[in-house]
Amino acid sequence: MKNDSSSTTLQEVADAAGVSPATVSRFLNGTAKVADDKRKTIERVIEELNYKPNRLAQSLKMGSTRTIGVLTQSLESGYFNKTMTGIEDVMKAAGYVLLIMSGHWHADEEAERVELLIGRRVDGVVILTGNMTDAQILQFSKRVPIVAFGRKLEGDRAIGFSLDNYAAACSAMELLIEQGHRRIAFIAGPSDQEDARARLAGYRDTLARHKLELDPNLVVEGDFQESGGLLAVDQLLASKQRFTAIFAGNDLTAYGARLALYRRSIRVPDDISIIGFDDLHSSMYTTPPLTTIRQPLYEVGTCIANLLLPMLGQPGGAVDIPALSLVVRESVRRIT
Amino acid sequence: MKNDSSSTTLQEVADAAGVSPATVSRFLNGTAKVADDKRKTIERVIEELNYKPNRLAQSLKMGSTRTIGVLTQSLESGYFNKTMTGIEDVMKAAGYVLLIMSGHWHADEEAERVELLIGRRVDGVVILTGNMTDAQILQFSKRVPIVAFGRKLEGDRAIGFSLDNYAAACSAMELLIEQGHRRIAFIAGPSDQEDARARLAGYRDTLARHKLELDPNLVVEGDFQESGGLLAVDQLLASKQRFTAIFAGNDLTAYGARLALYRRSIRVPDDISIIGFDDLHSSMYTTPPLTTIRQPLYEVGTCIANLLLPMLGQPGGAVDIPALSLVVRESVRRIT
DNA sequence: TTGAAAGCGTTACCAA
DNA sequence: TTGGTAACGCTTTCAA
């Protein structure tokens, strides 16, 4: 369907100003000096005709769309969106715009969306975790520079990094153990997500390091959503397991777990302690405020952007991959 | 910066297949019959060369980018993102892609972003609330079809709708009053947002309708964020006002308010009831689960899309503007 | 059924 | 300093 209100073209401006399109273009881009009188008329004509350059034509000609494709998993994830904000802020400053698509954790859909992104000739692609293989991403990177988050990747035009979820999970466990907890339940995330596996490993290994027995009944798999946390705790409680603390695979899971306890009038942290992972914004406002692992998501975003920029021949800012950190709030208590 | 890995062009495919570009194009688009043998070779060549059409060139030629520009206010708002998901789902099905930009509630920035969107020749624009004037939007709509949410608008190529926040606020108040509450505090949103004003009006008028006096000390302005809710309740409490219920201008505000009460060991709903507005996803998982007004945000999104599609000459789906509704959970109790 | 060629709105090269 | 013009990669008339 054609856009009916077809807008003024550079050619029309040139005609009206009595100069060549080349001159108008030069004026617009400051590519060369334009005589003062011509400059004046061109300026006036542009004003009168309300001319705006067609970025499409520019992109086609210049071979650059000044657009970055971002493959996220869900538009509604507070987790990804915080990262996206970081990407947006630095990319915008560099004159880029974000083209965002969601893959919904489905490898096929992800690949299809990246294909779409490339078809639209984005200058670079950002991939936020997901389920594609590294090989797939490397393959795509032959066509466009890629920065991936949530996986280690080292290619000619692809780079990927992730945060040390394992170490952070260990430190969460250390806190719990140091506070006297011995029987600690773990609500895992989907086992096909690397982060989820790393966190589980942290749970396991820290237990082992402290010569604490891992009771398989105490680890149950959630889905990284509130509902999974709720169900998990229901299950834990129903099976009459004894435990004094819950390590939730992520904050959403912690929210669900917390509600399950509330439903049975089990107090947090008086009766049971909870620790989360992610430090979503709202975790500061839960009751009690959630002790959790902070993921520096915004900074991850700026870092991604600063990694990508140089791959586009742009000057990039500082790239220091931020560390995960423990943020102690009020959902964990010391027991004796 | 030119993209170095310049990809195969239709011309190259044509050459390799020994046909004209026109024929390849016709094959690609099914625009005309192509002889079987040529079809075969073209298919093969496309495969071999891994040819992908350049959407940029297509768009320039066809005058349509199959892209919808969406002006949101913040990438991190659960409120807007739910709507965005609705838009995305139906637009994607119609073969469109979303170009999302944030205005951060700043009229100038919003206008600038819309300008950018138009410069990129999006086929349509969606504006999610914000602070631009109706006149500005109408002006933009001369250049591109626009659907706006959060304001009533009726133009040739612009349409805007909003939900009845006033009526919903009234019904929230009715619930509170019916449950025996008489001294009800209200935490307002920013007074420059229409929704915030409508909700406040609902509060006022319902009080009046029940011949309940409005105590100005009981209404305090928040910022539609958790922090505002927290501060507001601190202020309310500090000034020794007596009240049995809080009507929070939105759910985030309710979260903050709830935490402020928790801090002082004031129980919800036993000591004080809280009702929110929006029904964000997490409101189902707060402790206690929040009684609130549900905004059918996803449906708003699909509705927006179905309003826009016909303006693009596409078949649009059903457009019925969904109503706000009260969802009763556990943060309000009856008092005597 | 097919090809030649014009054109979408730019930019940049080559001459002048 | 300026203009003419080819080119970016595609679609679509118009003829054949």
XYZ file of C-alpha atoms (C1' of nucleotides) in Angstrom:
704
model
C 0.000 0.000 0.000
C 1.550 3.280 -0.979
C 1.756 6.086 1.480
C -0.504 8.661 -0.093
C 0.902 11.750 1.559
C 4.110 11.339 -0.405
C 6.580 13.812 0.921
C 8.855 16.341 -0.647
C 11.983 15.033 -2.269
C 15.424 16.456 -2.494
C 14.907 16.837 -6.214
C 11.913 19.072 -5.620
C 13.894 21.190 -3.222
C 16.638 21.486 -5.793
C 14.194 22.544 -8.480
C 12.495 25.102 -6.282
C 15.829 26.526 -5.248
C 17.176 26.544 -8.735
C 20.179 24.374 -7.895
C 21.149 20.783 -8.528
C 20.217 17.957 -6.190
C 23.900 17.499 -5.566
C 24.143 20.953 -4.078
C 21.199 20.414 -1.803
C 22.688 17.169 -0.657
C 25.989 18.874 0.009
C 24.279 21.537 2.012
C 22.350 18.987 4.007
C 25.374 16.915 4.858
C 27.977 19.634 5.000
C 29.916 17.571 2.500
C 31.252 20.619 0.676
C 31.056 24.356 0.768
C 27.914 25.901 -0.639
C 27.802 29.537 -1.687
C 26.080 31.765 0.801
C 23.246 32.902 -1.445
C 22.408 29.361 -2.548
C 22.604 28.227 1.025
C 20.077 30.849 2.003
C 17.567 29.920 -0.690
C 17.990 26.235 -0.031
C 17.351 26.801 3.645
C 14.264 28.800 2.835
C 12.898 26.294 0.375
C 13.459 23.431 2.767
C 11.546 25.357 5.370
C 8.719 26.216 3.000
C 8.340 22.747 1.612
C 8.922 21.200 5.014
C 11.380 18.845 3.449
C 12.675 15.868 5.437
C 15.264 13.533 3.955
C 14.128 10.011 3.219
C 16.257 7.825 5.456
C 15.355 4.819 3.382
C 16.973 6.219 0.290
C 19.935 7.379 2.312
C 20.383 3.954 3.823
C 20.168 2.231 0.489
C 22.742 4.548 -0.951
C 25.100 4.578 1.988
C 24.851 0.933 2.896
C 24.042 1.690 6.491
C 20.719 1.969 8.229
C 22.023 3.258 11.536
C 19.815 0.642 13.074
C 20.723 -2.062 15.530
C 18.616 -5.181 15.621
C 17.962 -6.500 19.096
C 16.705 -9.984 19.636
C 15.097 -10.147 23.022
C 13.008 -12.983 24.336
C 9.966 -11.131 25.535
C 8.875 -7.536 25.410
C 7.457 -7.984 28.866
C 10.522 -9.131 30.691
C 11.754 -6.638 33.233
C 15.014 -8.480 33.085
C 15.640 -7.939 29.389
C 14.110 -4.519 29.268
C 16.531 -3.114 31.751
C 19.357 -4.313 29.545
C 17.603 -2.875 26.547
C 17.467 0.513 28.185
C 21.220 0.417 28.593
C 21.660 -0.492 24.957
C 19.221 2.168 23.861
C 20.845 4.933 25.851
C 24.295 4.527 24.387
C 23.145 3.603 20.921
C 20.879 6.599 20.756
C 23.753 8.846 21.725
C 25.696 7.340 18.841
C 22.859 8.074 16.450
C 21.477 4.575 16.204
C 17.990 3.320 16.579
C 16.883 -0.055 17.929
C 14.814 -2.547 16.002
C 13.538 -4.939 18.625
C 12.159 -8.408 18.015
C 11.211 -11.178 20.389
C 12.194 -14.793 20.063
C 10.166 -16.180 22.964
C 12.897 -18.629 23.926
C 12.260 -20.610 20.789
C 15.361 -21.265 18.709
C 13.491 -21.415 15.413
C 11.653 -18.210 16.017
C 14.853 -16.554 17.151
C 16.655 -17.511 13.966
C 13.737 -16.349 11.896
C 13.730 -12.973 13.623
C 17.457 -12.516 13.189
C 17.000 -13.337 9.532
C 14.363 -10.634 9.371
C 16.678 -8.206 11.086
C 19.418 -8.903 8.587
C 16.960 -8.632 5.724
C 16.242 -5.140 6.906
C 19.932 -4.481 6.786
C 20.533 -3.552 10.385
C 24.136 -2.519 10.935
C 24.564 -4.793 13.908
C 22.691 -7.339 15.960
C 22.393 -7.887 19.680
C 21.220 -11.243 20.920
C 19.980 -11.468 24.466
C 20.433 -15.093 25.548
C 17.917 -17.398 23.932
C 18.179 -20.909 22.661
C 20.070 -20.706 19.405
C 23.339 -22.569 19.164
C 26.649 -20.754 19.141
C 27.198 -22.166 15.678
C 24.052 -20.508 14.410
C 25.126 -17.180 15.786
C 28.600 -17.513 14.347
C 26.984 -18.263 11.031
C 24.845 -15.137 11.213
C 27.880 -13.109 12.140
C 29.258 -13.668 8.691
C 26.548 -11.370 7.514
C 26.392 -8.829 10.316
C 28.402 -8.017 13.432
C 26.876 -9.576 16.515
C 27.172 -9.106 20.234
C 25.535 -11.788 22.311
C 24.770 -11.726 25.979
C 24.371 -14.855 28.041
C 27.020 -16.929 26.324
C 30.729 -16.802 25.764
C 31.544 -16.305 22.136
C 34.641 -15.272 20.293
C 34.459 -14.804 16.577
C 35.692 -12.509 13.925
C 32.569 -10.424 13.922
C 30.850 -11.941 16.924
C 31.488 -11.548 20.573
C 29.543 -12.899 23.473
C 29.872 -12.615 27.183
C 27.977 -13.629 30.239
C 28.132 -12.900 33.897
C 29.436 -15.369 36.394
C 26.182 -16.810 37.583
C 27.953 -19.710 39.185
C 30.095 -17.585 41.462
C 27.137 -15.433 42.376
C 25.030 -18.455 43.227
C 27.863 -19.633 45.438
C 27.954 -16.358 47.286
C 24.206 -16.506 47.822
C 24.661 -19.938 49.342
C 27.564 -18.752 51.437
C 25.344 -16.083 52.917
C 22.655 -18.562 53.793
C 25.103 -20.996 55.330
C 26.890 -18.295 57.218
C 23.535 -17.277 58.650
C 23.179 -20.755 60.035
C 21.013 -22.371 57.409
C 21.702 -25.999 56.714
C 18.615 -27.335 55.027
C 18.253 -25.087 52.018
C 15.728 -25.684 49.262
C 16.542 -24.695 45.709
C 14.027 -23.786 43.040
C 15.774 -24.204 39.748
C 15.081 -22.526 36.439
C 14.492 -24.331 33.150
C 17.389 -26.706 32.691
C 17.855 -25.699 29.075
C 19.008 -22.262 30.160
C 22.656 -21.965 30.884
C 22.168 -19.429 33.652
C 19.764 -21.755 35.381
C 22.265 -24.589 35.242
C 25.070 -22.401 36.546
C 22.984 -21.346 39.507
C 22.076 -24.894 40.309
C 25.722 -25.877 40.121
C 26.559 -23.087 42.535
C 23.976 -24.424 44.943
C 25.312 -27.942 44.691
C 28.967 -27.151 44.928
C 28.643 -24.780 47.825
C 26.749 -27.399 49.762
C 29.501 -29.873 48.994
C 32.215 -27.435 49.913
C 30.636 -27.147 53.310
C 30.193 -30.888 53.569
C 26.474 -30.416 53.640
C 24.450 -33.200 52.202
C 22.389 -32.382 49.136
C 18.896 -33.685 49.689
C 17.395 -34.238 46.230
C 13.951 -33.680 47.677
C 14.953 -30.125 48.354
C 15.616 -29.158 44.778
C 12.640 -28.691 42.525
C 12.447 -27.201 39.081
C 10.503 -24.007 38.444
C 10.118 -22.018 35.273
C 11.688 -18.705 36.232
C 8.168 -17.315 36.635
C 6.179 -16.522 39.748
C 3.816 -19.393 39.161
C 6.690 -21.854 39.130
C 7.929 -20.560 42.461
C 4.494 -20.872 43.955
C 4.055 -24.412 42.734
C 7.517 -25.390 43.823
C 6.940 -24.300 47.394
C 3.555 -25.960 47.459
C 5.265 -29.136 46.418
C 8.059 -28.733 48.915
C 5.592 -28.140 51.688
C 3.292 -30.947 50.656
C 6.109 -33.439 50.752
C 6.837 -32.461 54.343
C 10.436 -31.593 53.699
C 12.122 -29.709 56.452
C 14.044 -26.595 55.403
C 14.821 -23.182 56.795
C 15.703 -21.309 53.653
C 14.826 -21.146 49.987
C 17.236 -20.173 47.267
C 15.024 -19.147 44.372
C 16.517 -19.411 40.900
C 15.443 -15.876 40.150
C 13.457 -13.049 41.679
C 10.186 -13.899 39.976
C 10.456 -17.375 41.419
C 11.111 -15.821 44.795
C 7.932 -13.763 44.517
C 5.896 -16.863 43.850
C 7.591 -18.737 46.654
C 6.925 -15.897 49.012
C 3.237 -15.954 48.206
C 3.034 -19.700 48.746
C 4.454 -19.203 52.219
C 2.130 -16.297 52.906
C -0.810 -18.484 52.005
C 0.146 -20.847 54.804
C 1.009 -18.092 57.224
C 4.645 -18.998 57.183
C 6.554 -15.851 57.949
C 9.517 -14.548 55.960
C 12.181 -14.353 57.180
C 11.100 -15.392 60.706
C 10.149 -18.927 59.777
C 11.809 -19.315 56.428
C 14.392 -17.208 54.659
C 14.337 -16.490 50.945
C 17.061 -15.332 48.643
C 16.504 -14.486 45.002
C 18.582 -13.788 41.933
C 18.469 -10.847 39.485
C 17.465 -7.949 41.691
C 14.572 -6.772 39.619
C 13.485 -3.277 40.419
C 10.441 -4.431 42.359
C 12.504 -6.636 44.638
C 13.249 -3.518 46.588
C 9.555 -3.205 47.362
C 8.435 -6.684 48.192
C 7.503 -7.440 51.765
C 9.974 -8.066 53.097
C 12.366 -6.482 50.618
C 14.181 -9.304 48.924
C 17.740 -10.276 49.600
C 19.083 -11.248 46.233
C 21.906 -11.219 43.732
C 22.092 -8.048 41.772
C 22.610 -8.358 38.047
C 23.917 -5.074 36.677
C 21.531 -5.279 33.764
C 21.613 -1.671 32.694
C 25.387 -1.744 32.663
C 25.287 -4.979 30.714
C 23.319 -3.046 28.137
C 25.790 -0.195 27.908
C 28.561 -2.724 27.755
C 26.914 -4.551 24.880
C 26.530 -1.301 23.002
C 30.117 -0.299 23.621
C 31.254 -3.662 22.372
C 29.182 -3.352 19.223
C 30.020 0.228 18.335
C 33.660 -0.455 17.402
C 32.510 -3.308 15.214
C 30.580 -0.703 13.260
C 33.569 1.536 12.916
C 32.229 3.845 15.584
C 34.088 4.963 18.669
C 32.886 2.890 21.588
C 32.911 3.800 25.252
C 34.429 1.964 28.156
C 33.776 -1.736 28.265
C 34.123 -3.200 31.676
C 32.018 -6.169 32.336
C 30.306 -5.518 35.615
C 30.210 -8.116 38.354
C 27.273 -9.673 40.075
C 26.904 -8.712 43.673
C 24.989 -9.746 46.702
C 22.427 -7.278 47.943
C 21.339 -7.947 51.451
C 17.883 -6.798 52.323
C 15.415 -8.339 54.716
C 14.316 -11.725 53.526
C 17.084 -13.712 55.133
C 17.592 -14.042 58.856
C 20.226 -15.659 60.994
C 19.153 -18.856 62.700
C 20.842 -20.676 65.483
C 30.295 2.939 7.498
C 29.651 0.441 4.762
C 28.711 -3.058 5.630
C 31.647 -4.995 4.245
C 29.965 -8.344 3.810
C 27.845 -6.946 1.017
C 25.290 -9.533 0.114
C 24.101 -11.031 -3.103
C 21.825 -8.911 -5.234
C 18.938 -9.838 -7.401
C 20.998 -8.765 -10.399
C 23.659 -11.309 -9.545
C 21.064 -14.011 -9.217
C 19.678 -13.032 -12.593
C 23.106 -13.141 -14.193
C 23.965 -16.497 -12.701
C 20.645 -17.909 -13.795
C 20.876 -16.409 -17.247
C 17.619 -14.506 -16.954
C 16.664 -10.894 -16.437
C 16.278 -9.347 -13.017
C 12.636 -8.833 -13.834
C 12.125 -12.555 -14.086
C 13.792 -13.228 -10.790
C 11.666 -10.570 -9.181
C 8.556 -12.094 -10.680
C 9.528 -15.476 -9.392
C 10.216 -14.118 -5.936
C 6.927 -12.316 -5.684
C 4.787 -14.639 -7.727
C 3.879 -11.600 -9.782
C 3.712 -13.537 -13.011
C 4.183 -17.003 -14.365
C 7.758 -18.124 -14.826
C 8.667 -21.021 -17.081
C 9.382 -24.207 -15.222
C 12.986 -24.589 -16.295
C 13.862 -20.991 -15.453
C 12.079 -21.364 -12.155
C 14.224 -24.359 -11.341
C 17.511 -22.660 -12.137
C 16.506 -19.519 -10.310
C 15.623 -21.564 -7.262
C 18.935 -23.330 -7.429
C 20.954 -20.173 -7.883
C 19.180 -18.460 -5.016
C 20.025 -21.405 -2.855
C 23.641 -21.503 -3.955
C 24.231 -17.810 -3.566
C 22.134 -17.699 -0.429
C 20.323 -14.726 -1.807
C 18.085 -12.653 0.455
C 16.125 -9.700 -0.898
C 17.147 -6.285 0.355
C 14.098 -4.978 2.148
C 15.491 -1.503 2.026
C 15.431 -1.416 -1.731
C 12.035 -3.029 -1.759
C 10.678 -0.452 0.628
C 12.095 2.429 -1.324
C 10.571 1.124 -4.499
C 7.239 0.128 -3.069
C 6.751 3.081 -0.787
C 6.058 0.907 2.209
C 8.381 -0.341 4.904
C 5.956 -2.700 6.555
C 7.071 -1.134 9.773
C 4.997 0.448 12.489
C 6.587 3.055 14.668
C 5.627 2.825 18.307
C 6.230 5.682 20.658
C 6.265 4.349 24.172
C 7.371 6.219 27.239
C 9.792 3.776 28.752
C 11.161 0.442 27.667
C 10.984 -0.650 31.272
C 7.348 -0.042 31.947
C 5.398 -3.234 32.544
C 2.336 -1.189 31.794
C 3.340 -0.163 28.293
C 5.096 -3.362 27.462
C 1.993 -5.415 27.921
C 0.237 -3.193 25.426
C 3.204 -3.474 23.140
C 2.943 -7.239 23.191
C -0.633 -6.959 22.003
C 0.391 -4.638 19.201
C 3.280 -6.856 18.256
C 1.238 -10.026 18.124
C -1.307 -8.771 15.651
C 1.079 -6.653 13.649
C 3.474 -9.520 13.272
C 0.685 -11.701 11.978
C -0.032 -9.004 9.401
C 3.600 -8.993 8.326
C 4.625 -5.819 10.079
C 7.531 -5.138 12.341
C 7.673 -2.689 15.246
C 10.109 0.164 15.512
C 9.963 1.182 19.142
C 11.169 4.456 20.591
C 10.790 5.968 24.029
C 9.719 9.488 24.788
C 10.224 9.415 28.564
C 7.137 11.538 29.188
C 8.826 14.517 27.655
C 6.832 16.238 24.929
C 9.881 17.504 23.070
C 11.568 14.153 23.054
C 8.353 12.490 21.998
C 7.960 14.799 19.034
C 11.560 14.281 18.077
C 11.137 10.518 18.147
C 7.984 10.620 16.064
C 9.843 12.782 13.598
C 12.547 10.142 13.479
C 9.952 7.436 12.960
C 8.423 9.321 10.061
C 11.864 9.999 8.630
C 12.332 6.274 8.506
C 9.125 6.046 6.617
C 7.161 3.828 8.947
C 3.768 2.988 7.503
C 1.948 3.933 10.667
C 2.566 5.267 14.120
C 1.246 4.264 17.519
C 1.501 6.732 20.351
C 1.144 5.425 23.858
C -0.048 8.327 25.998
C 2.687 10.865 26.639
C 2.669 14.603 26.879
C 2.309 15.868 23.339
C -0.711 17.963 22.530
C -3.534 16.622 20.425
C -2.734 19.334 17.907
C 0.800 18.035 17.523
C -0.457 14.551 16.883
C -3.034 15.740 14.400
C -0.261 17.603 12.639
C 1.871 14.471 12.442
C -1.074 12.528 11.147
C -0.944 14.547 7.963
C 2.201 12.654 7.209
C 1.405 9.211 8.553
C -1.632 7.415 9.961
C -1.656 7.478 13.731
C -3.414 5.586 16.478
C -3.028 7.069 19.920
C -3.853 5.501 23.233
C -4.615 7.501 26.313
C -6.498 10.324 24.645
C -9.608 10.756 22.587
C -8.810 11.807 19.079
C -10.755 11.865 15.878
C -9.028 12.906 12.710
C -8.839 11.988 9.119
C -5.827 9.785 9.592
C -5.633 9.825 13.361
C -7.682 8.089 15.944
C -7.213 7.960 19.648
C -9.037 6.285 22.467
C -8.672 5.834 26.141
C -10.262 3.743 28.784
C -12.699 5.106 31.275
C -10.365 5.667 34.168
C -12.899 7.832 35.893
C -15.587 5.184 36.032
C -13.083 2.586 37.148
C -11.804 4.815 39.913
C -15.387 5.273 41.016
C -15.947 1.560 41.204
C -12.784 1.141 43.245
C -14.125 3.692 45.660
C -17.523 2.050 45.707
C -15.891 -1.161 46.775
C -14.034 0.509 49.591
C -17.101 2.336 50.798
C -19.259 -0.704 50.527
C -16.721 -2.515 52.678
C -17.271 0.062 55.357
C -14.377 2.399 54.742
C -15.044 6.067 55.345
C -11.668 7.650 55.761
C -9.886 6.768 52.561
C -6.511 8.180 51.577
C -5.697 8.760 47.934
C -2.230 8.763 46.430
C -2.481 10.610 43.168
C -0.344 10.319 40.073
C 1.400 13.209 38.348
C -1.246 15.841 37.716
C -0.093 16.394 34.160
C -1.257 12.926 33.206
C -4.849 12.697 32.169
C -5.328 9.255 33.643
C -4.060 10.475 36.968
C -6.522 13.338 36.950
C -9.410 11.083 35.999
C -8.659 8.742 38.854
C -8.484 11.586 41.313
C -11.806 12.888 40.028
C -13.318 9.456 40.551
C -12.085 9.490 44.120
C -13.519 12.936 44.785
C -16.851 12.423 43.143
C -17.551 9.094 44.718
C -16.860 10.529 48.115
C -19.257 13.358 47.336
C -21.884 11.021 45.997
C -21.853 9.249 49.326
C -21.898 12.540 51.215
C -18.490 11.725 52.619
C -16.321 14.665 53.371
C -13.101 14.944 51.394
C -10.291 15.595 53.806
C -7.562 17.342 51.801
C -4.981 15.962 54.193
C -5.849 12.536 52.912
C -4.869 13.132 49.320
C -1.198 13.318 48.537
C 0.538 13.311 45.200
C 2.831 10.473 44.229
C 4.676 9.875 40.986
C 3.166 6.604 39.802
C 6.320 4.868 41.024
C 6.904 2.728 44.093
C 9.027 5.371 45.726
C 6.203 7.881 45.482
C 3.829 5.491 47.191
C 6.283 4.876 49.954
C 6.875 8.551 50.554
C 3.193 9.331 50.404
C 2.332 6.862 53.127
C 5.223 8.046 55.248
C 3.830 11.513 54.944
C 0.304 10.409 55.683
C 1.434 8.540 58.744
C 3.714 11.284 59.959
C 0.887 13.788 59.867
C -1.167 11.524 62.108
C -4.088 11.326 59.744
C -6.585 8.670 60.536
C -7.609 6.430 57.660
C -8.581 2.833 57.127
C -7.920 2.435 53.441
C -5.586 3.667 50.739
C -6.565 4.082 47.143
C -3.270 4.099 45.267
C -3.221 5.852 41.912
C -1.602 2.829 40.342
C -0.189 -0.542 41.301
C 3.403 0.610 41.587
C 2.251 3.226 44.028
C 0.396 0.530 45.924
C 3.576 -1.535 46.186
C 5.413 1.385 47.710
C 2.552 2.134 50.042
C 2.421 -1.452 51.123
C 6.096 -1.427 52.008
C 5.725 1.764 54.020
C 3.046 0.072 56.093
C 5.128 -3.070 56.473
C 7.970 -0.980 57.811
C 5.738 0.140 60.660
C 4.195 -3.254 61.183
C 0.836 -2.065 60.004
C -0.930 -5.082 58.584
C -2.665 -5.230 55.213
C -5.579 -5.640 55.031
C -6.159 -6.180 58.768
C -5.220 -2.679 59.810
C -5.356 -0.837 56.533
C -6.783 -1.838 53.187
C -5.126 -1.015 49.887
C -6.536 -0.904 46.409
C -4.458 -0.276 43.332
C -5.001 0.488 39.677
C -3.619 -1.228 36.552
C -3.364 -4.836 37.606
C 0.218 -5.361 36.652
C 1.177 -8.967 36.385
C 3.039 -8.969 39.681
C 0.025 -7.673 41.573
C -1.177 -11.227 41.621
C 1.863 -12.166 43.658
C 2.225 -9.400 46.184
C 1.523 -10.211 49.801
C -1.310 -9.961 50.111
C -2.317 -10.206 46.464
C -3.509 -6.785 45.451
C -7.102 -5.849 44.903
C -7.005 -3.504 41.970
C -8.528 -2.271 38.747
C -7.607 -4.381 35.808
C -6.564 -2.582 32.670
C -6.890 -4.910 29.700
C -3.558 -3.792 28.387
C -2.869 -6.642 26.028
C -6.285 -6.212 24.485
C -5.681 -2.500 24.211
C -2.657 -3.430 22.146
C -4.537 -5.722 19.799
C -7.223 -3.087 19.529
C -4.704 -0.423 18.588
C -3.298 -2.680 15.919
C -6.709 -3.513 14.543
C -7.525 0.159 14.379
C -4.317 0.930 12.537
C -4.381 -1.898 10.037
C -7.350 -0.595 8.041
C -5.660 2.793 7.850
C -2.873 1.001 6.014
C -5.254 -0.637 3.630
C -4.925 -3.934 5.436
C -7.783 -6.024 6.749
C -8.072 -5.407 10.469
C -9.557 -7.677 13.097
C -12.299 -6.991 15.562
C -12.074 -3.718 17.398
C -13.920 -3.681 20.636
C -12.547 -1.423 23.230
C -12.314 -3.475 26.359
C -13.569 -2.199 29.664
C -11.747 -1.747 32.908
C -12.814 -4.075 35.634
C -12.430 -4.528 39.319
C -10.396 -7.487 40.434
C -10.913 -8.387 44.011
C -8.044 -10.098 45.713
C -6.932 -9.854 49.283
C -5.740 -6.382 50.113
C -9.109 -4.969 51.069
C -11.123 -6.080 54.033
C -14.537 -5.218 55.358
C -14.577 -3.089 58.459
C -17.417 -2.380 60.758
C 6.529 -15.787 -20.739
C 10.278 -12.599 -20.961
C 13.569 -8.512 -21.240
C 14.725 -3.574 -21.382
C 14.451 0.265 -18.985
C 12.558 3.710 -15.962
C 12.267 5.071 -11.430
C 12.036 5.099 -5.973
C 15.237 9.372 -3.190
C 19.505 9.666 -2.090
C 24.990 10.347 -2.434
C 29.353 10.911 -4.630
C 32.266 10.893 -8.451
C 33.948 13.424 -12.362
C 34.149 17.573 -14.941
C 33.641 22.078 -15.408
C 31.872 25.951 -5.843
C 28.689 23.635 -8.847
C 26.070 20.438 -12.095
C 25.415 16.150 -14.466
C 24.957 11.602 -13.732
C 25.750 6.928 -12.263
C 24.617 3.959 -8.734
C 22.367 1.703 -4.392
C 18.793 -2.984 -5.206
C 14.600 -3.525 -6.189
C 9.610 -3.531 -8.922
C 6.851 -2.667 -12.742
C 5.380 -0.830 -16.859
C 5.726 -1.500 -21.885
C 6.885 -4.220 -25.837
C 8.035 -8.086 -27.841
